[in-house]
Amino acid sequence: MQISFNWLRQFLQIDWETTRIAELLTDLGLEVEGITRFESVPGGLKGVVVGHVLTCKKHPNADKLKLTTVDIGREEPVQIVCGAPNVAKGQKVPVATIGTTLFLNNGESLRIKKGKIRGEESAGMICAEDELGLGDSHEGIMILEDSLEPGSPVADLFEIEIDEVFEIGLTPNRADAMSHYGVARDLKAGLRQQGVQKELMTPSVSNFNIANRSLKIAVKVEDITKAPRYAGVTISNLIVQPSPNWLKNRLKAIGLKPINNVVDATNYVLHELGQPLHAFDADRIFGKEIIVRTAKEGTRFMTLDGEERVLDKEDLMICDAEKPMCIAGVFGGINTGVTENTKSIFLESAFFDPVAIRKTAKRHGLNTDASFRFERGIDINNVEYALKRAALLICELTGGYITSDIVDLYPKKKEDHQVFLAFEKINKLIGQEIPRDVIKSILASLDIKVKSVTESGLGLVIPFYRIDVQREVDVIEEILRVYGYNNIQFQSKLNASVAPTSRFEDHTLQNNIGDLLAAQGFYEILSNSLSNPDYTKSLAPELDKNSVTVLNPLSSELSTLRSSMLFSALEAASYNINRKRPNLKLFEFGKTYHKAPNGHLEKEHLSILVTGDRAAESWAIKSKPSDFYFLKALVEQILEKMGINGYETAGIESAEYGEGIKLVKDKTPLVNIGVIQGSLRKMFDIKQEVLYADFDWAALCKMASRKQIIFTPIPKFPAVRRDFALLLNNEVPFKQLEEIAYKTERKLLKDLSLFDVYTGNKLPKGKKSYAVSFTLQDETKTLTDKHIDKIMNKIKNAYEKQLGAELR
């Protein structure tokens, strides 16, 4: 937000330097991000002086150029080549001297240098008004008054306004400071705390007077919830023309383009008082009636920018008896705007519901000065005053006069908010006792009225325009920012206590598992919780009804909260693959969001995505693609790290996976592991296989247990390995072999592993071959062949009996 220093001084007569004011405003919470210099004529006409043309003759080498000698107040006149058709001997003209920089109307700059033009020396430039930034004409040079002294600065002849503009980074809660008056009001409170007493001056509206009642426009508000207050007045006999320079300069200083005296006046009052206004051409209001109502669904409406918009049934509109004229609080319509032919207007000043305005502005992708203020909340008590102020200004600028009573529909008055402020709470939150008289003084400077005083605190009445001050802590924040954060003393000693925490806290477990994955070459990703609704619809249309939608989305592609972690992982994978990074190992901790019978549900997840080769290409290591067993081994490593065991494998029923499994413990699903189905990969333009694991993180945290670590000496007696080549049915899993072996020999069987799998036409149909190794060890003695053979026979017999296995 831009605030003009000259404009600010219309409210507060202050002689501080702008840098000092910027420091105070920043301390008050209105952070000044920069100060820029504004000049109504760019460059301020520095280096441009009055010249007296002594001679003027035809250029010897050019038909359209003239050779002049000009007195510019120096000892010797200078020779200047000029191409203007109207230059003549005896004229007083503006001359840009050597070294002067001119800022042209097209935005370019021109530095005047001494040189030769068609062989003749030229030491300056006789200027036209567009070259000086004083107008648009380039028909010839400017002719000045004969009485002027040669060499006198041209800048003295024109009212060049020089201003300094504060760029304030306004936070959304400070709706009260969205105008020069609002900033001046805050600055006055800050100055008072500094011991500087300044009176806040406001424009007078005492001259408001109704000339006649010849143009009456009836007003009807059908939706008082969205338009709690609506006021208006008519002004007739207007002459619409360009605004005077003082008004143009005020608007230009804050980055606004002047349009005409009526529109400029409404913009001026908006930035002066923070009250948006709108002027309708009264002759185009059909039926001489204003109706404030919501639009009919699908109505087409063309706004001032020439774009046709389709209205929503929730959009609040300003209509006449026949058609919509304006999107209330957001943007005007093209058919009822003020033009050079306008002779009378209906001037609107209103308070619209902030939520309704914000939704409408977002719905249509509009962000105007009016909507910026309405959607944050303006002062409803300022509506009539701002209307009178704007009406008087328009009458002054256009020669018009007021031709109706003010229509002010305000059926349900908004009450000021009341808060009780406890002195003890102030001291507790601030950490320092502030004298009570200082507190009362600060509150008074902020227009917060003290309704009652007790030993324990103050009963306060908060003005309506301070919509961000609703609670006791809000009032304390107001006191503190005016008192000055820099005035709060800090102790040199800092005391802190260390609270005992469990190693099974959520964040601790996340760090541990994150370190484990990072050590194995995984990268953590952080994704937006907002997602594209098309993802869920394409995956499982029946799940779309459980998606949580955003009421005012930034875009249609970010209009739902994600219901699966998979989509953000696939987006990241697609982005990297398209940039020639096909080998990916990614993980993310995050939440998914779902509708539930009693409200909404959030679920915590750990997702892991693997695609491409396990490692980058290298001469030392043969590249090997990531596969299901690589991901499964990683999942089991994570579960082991968290002390979770005794889980079972089950089939998976999920639209996300082409094939996969899930691990379950005590009927609680822990993780889904599998290969992402091709249709989903195609949606993200991924051609390579993608493996994905989705953990129920909350379930893992609940089951995580302390893993007891037992240290034992290395056995003195050797271990023995024996191998079996088993012929098994295809449906028999290795896990079943493992369970039978450990059940048969609990004491001496230390390890069992599968080191080869064979399937082929050399085996009977429906059969496969497993090569399994068994490691046996007795920590008290050396095993004999007889003992070993006995154990292996027991295991073989168990396999034959329970699985129908055969030794090959």
Coordinates of N, CA and C in Angstrom, one line a residue, residues 492-562:
S492 N 19.1 -10.1 31.6 CA 20.3 -10.6 31.1 C 20.4 -12.1 31.3
K493 N 19.6 -12.6 32.2 CA 19.6 -14.1 32.5 C 18.4 -14.7 32.0
L494 N 18.5 -15.8 31.3 CA 17.4 -16.5 30.8 C 17.3 -17.9 31.4
N495 N 16.1 -18.1 32.0 CA 15.9 -19.4 32.7 C 15.0 -20.3 31.8
A496 N 15.4 -21.6 31.8 CA 14.6 -22.5 31.0 C 14.7 -23.9 31.7
S497 N 13.6 -24.6 31.5 CA 13.6 -26.0 32.1 C 13.6 -27.0 31.0
V498 N 14.2 -28.1 31.1 CA 14.3 -29.1 30.1 C 13.2 -30.2 30.5
A499 N 12.2 -30.3 29.7 CA 11.1 -31.3 30.0 C 11.5 -32.6 29.4
P500 N 11.3 -33.7 30.2 CA 11.6 -35.0 29.7 C 10.6 -35.4 28.6
T501 N 11.2 -36.0 27.5 CA 10.4 -36.4 26.4 C 10.7 -37.8 26.0
S502 N 9.7 -38.5 25.5 CA 9.9 -39.9 25.1 C 10.5 -40.0 23.8
R503 N 11.3 -41.0 23.6 CA 11.9 -41.2 22.2 C 10.9 -41.7 21.3
F504 N 9.6 -42.0 21.8 CA 8.6 -42.4 20.9 C 7.6 -41.3 20.5
E505 N 8.0 -40.0 20.8 CA 7.2 -38.9 20.3 C 7.2 -38.9 18.8
D506 N 6.1 -38.4 18.2 CA 5.9 -38.4 16.8 C 7.1 -37.8 16.0
H507 N 7.5 -36.6 16.4 CA 8.6 -35.9 15.7 C 9.9 -36.7 15.8
T508 N 10.1 -37.3 17.0 CA 11.4 -38.1 17.2 C 11.4 -39.3 16.2
L509 N 10.3 -40.0 16.2 CA 10.2 -41.1 15.3 C 10.4 -40.7 13.8
Q510 N 9.8 -39.6 13.5 CA 9.9 -39.1 12.1 C 11.4 -38.8 11.8
N511 N 12.1 -38.2 12.7 CA 13.5 -37.9 12.5 C 14.3 -39.1 12.3
N512 N 14.0 -40.1 13.2 CA 14.8 -41.4 13.1 C 14.6 -42.1 11.8
I513 N 13.3 -42.2 11.4 CA 13.0 -42.9 10.1 C 13.5 -42.1 8.9
G514 N 13.4 -40.8 9.0 CA 13.9 -39.9 8.0 C 15.4 -40.1 7.8
D515 N 16.1 -40.2 8.9 CA 17.6 -40.4 8.9 C 17.9 -41.7 8.2
L516 N 17.1 -42.7 8.6 CA 17.3 -44.1 8.0 C 17.1 -44.0 6.5
L517 N 16.1 -43.4 6.0 CA 15.8 -43.3 4.6 C 16.9 -42.5 3.9
A518 N 17.2 -41.3 4.5 CA 18.2 -40.5 3.8 C 19.6 -41.2 3.7
A519 N 19.9 -42.0 4.7 CA 21.2 -42.7 4.7 C 21.2 -43.7 3.5
Q520 N 20.0 -44.1 3.0 CA 19.9 -45.1 1.9 C 19.7 -44.4 0.6
G521 N 19.9 -43.1 0.5 CA 19.8 -42.3 -0.7 C 18.5 -41.8 -1.0
F522 N 17.5 -41.7 -0.1 CA 16.2 -41.2 -0.3 C 16.2 -39.7 -0.1
Y523 N 15.3 -39.0 -0.8 CA 15.1 -37.6 -0.7 C 13.7 -37.3 -0.1
E524 N 13.7 -36.4 0.9 CA 12.3 -36.1 1.5 C 11.7 -35.0 0.6
I525 N 10.4 -35.1 0.3 CA 9.7 -34.1 -0.4 C 8.6 -33.5 0.5
L526 N 8.3 -32.3 0.3 CA 7.2 -31.6 1.0 C 6.2 -31.1 0.0
S527 N 5.0 -31.6 0.0 CA 4.0 -31.2 -1.0 C 2.9 -30.4 -0.4
N528 N 2.2 -29.8 -1.4 CA 1.0 -29.0 -1.0 C -0.1 -29.9 -0.6
S529 N -0.8 -29.6 0.4 CA -2.0 -30.4 0.9 C -3.2 -30.2 -0.1
L530 N -3.2 -29.1 -0.9 CA -4.2 -28.9 -1.8 C -4.0 -29.7 -3.1
S531 N -5.0 -30.3 -3.6 CA -4.9 -31.2 -4.7 C -5.9 -31.0 -5.8
N532 N -5.7 -31.6 -7.0 CA -6.6 -31.5 -8.1 C -7.7 -32.5 -7.9
P533 N -9.0 -32.1 -7.9 CA -10.1 -33.1 -7.7 C -10.2 -34.2 -8.8
D534 N -9.6 -33.9 -10.0 CA -9.7 -34.9 -11.0 C -8.9 -36.1 -10.7
Y535 N -7.9 -36.0 -9.9 CA -7.1 -37.2 -9.5 C -8.0 -38.2 -8.8
T536 N -8.7 -37.8 -7.8 CA -9.6 -38.7 -7.0 C -10.7 -39.3 -7.9
K537 N -11.3 -38.4 -8.8 CA -12.4 -38.8 -9.6 C -11.9 -39.9 -10.6
S538 N -10.7 -39.8 -11.1 CA -10.2 -40.8 -12.1 C -9.8 -42.0 -11.4
L539 N -9.3 -41.9 -10.1 CA -8.9 -43.1 -9.4 C -10.1 -44.0 -8.9
A540 N -11.0 -43.3 -8.2 CA -12.2 -44.0 -7.7 C -13.3 -43.0 -7.6
P541 N -14.2 -42.9 -8.6 CA -15.2 -41.9 -8.5 C -16.1 -42.0 -7.2
E542 N -16.2 -43.2 -6.7 CA -17.1 -43.3 -5.5 C -16.4 -42.6 -4.3
L543 N -15.1 -42.4 -4.3 CA -14.4 -41.8 -3.2 C -14.5 -40.3 -3.2
D544 N -14.9 -39.7 -4.4 CA -14.9 -38.3 -4.6 C -15.9 -37.6 -3.6
K545 N -17.0 -38.3 -3.3 CA -17.9 -37.7 -2.4 C -17.4 -37.5 -1.0
N546 N -16.3 -38.2 -0.6 CA -15.7 -38.0 0.7 C -14.5 -37.0 0.7
S547 N -14.3 -36.4 -0.5 CA -13.2 -35.4 -0.6 C -13.6 -34.1 0.1
V548 N -12.7 -33.5 0.7 CA -12.9 -32.2 1.4 C -12.6 -31.1 0.4
T549 N -13.6 -30.3 0.1 CA -13.4 -29.2 -0.9 C -13.2 -27.9 -0.2
V550 N -12.5 -27.0 -0.9 CA -12.2 -25.7 -0.4 C -13.2 -24.7 -0.9
L551 N -13.7 -23.9 -0.1 CA -14.8 -23.0 -0.4 C -14.4 -21.9 -1.4
N552 N -13.2 -21.3 -1.2 CA -12.7 -20.2 -2.1 C -11.3 -20.6 -2.6
P553 N -11.2 -21.6 -3.5 CA -9.9 -22.1 -4.0 C -9.2 -21.1 -4.8
L554 N -7.9 -21.2 -4.7 CA -7.0 -20.3 -5.5 C -7.2 -20.6 -7.0
S555 N -7.4 -21.9 -7.3 CA -7.7 -22.3 -8.7 C -8.5 -23.6 -8.7
S556 N -9.1 -24.0 -9.8 CA -9.8 -25.2 -9.8 C -8.9 -26.4 -9.7
E557 N -7.6 -26.3 -10.0 CA -6.7 -27.4 -9.8 C -6.2 -27.6 -8.4
L558 N -6.6 -26.6 -7.5 CA -6.2 -26.7 -6.1 C -7.4 -26.5 -5.2
S559 N -8.5 -27.2 -5.6 CA -9.8 -27.0 -4.9 C -10.2 -28.0 -3.9
T560 N -9.4 -29.1 -3.7 CA -9.7 -30.1 -2.7 C -8.5 -30.4 -1.9
L561 N -8.7 -30.8 -0.7 CA -7.6 -31.3 0.2 C -7.3 -32.8 -0.2
R562 N -6.0 -33.1 -0.3 CA -5.7 -34.4 -0.8 C -6.3 -35.6 0.0

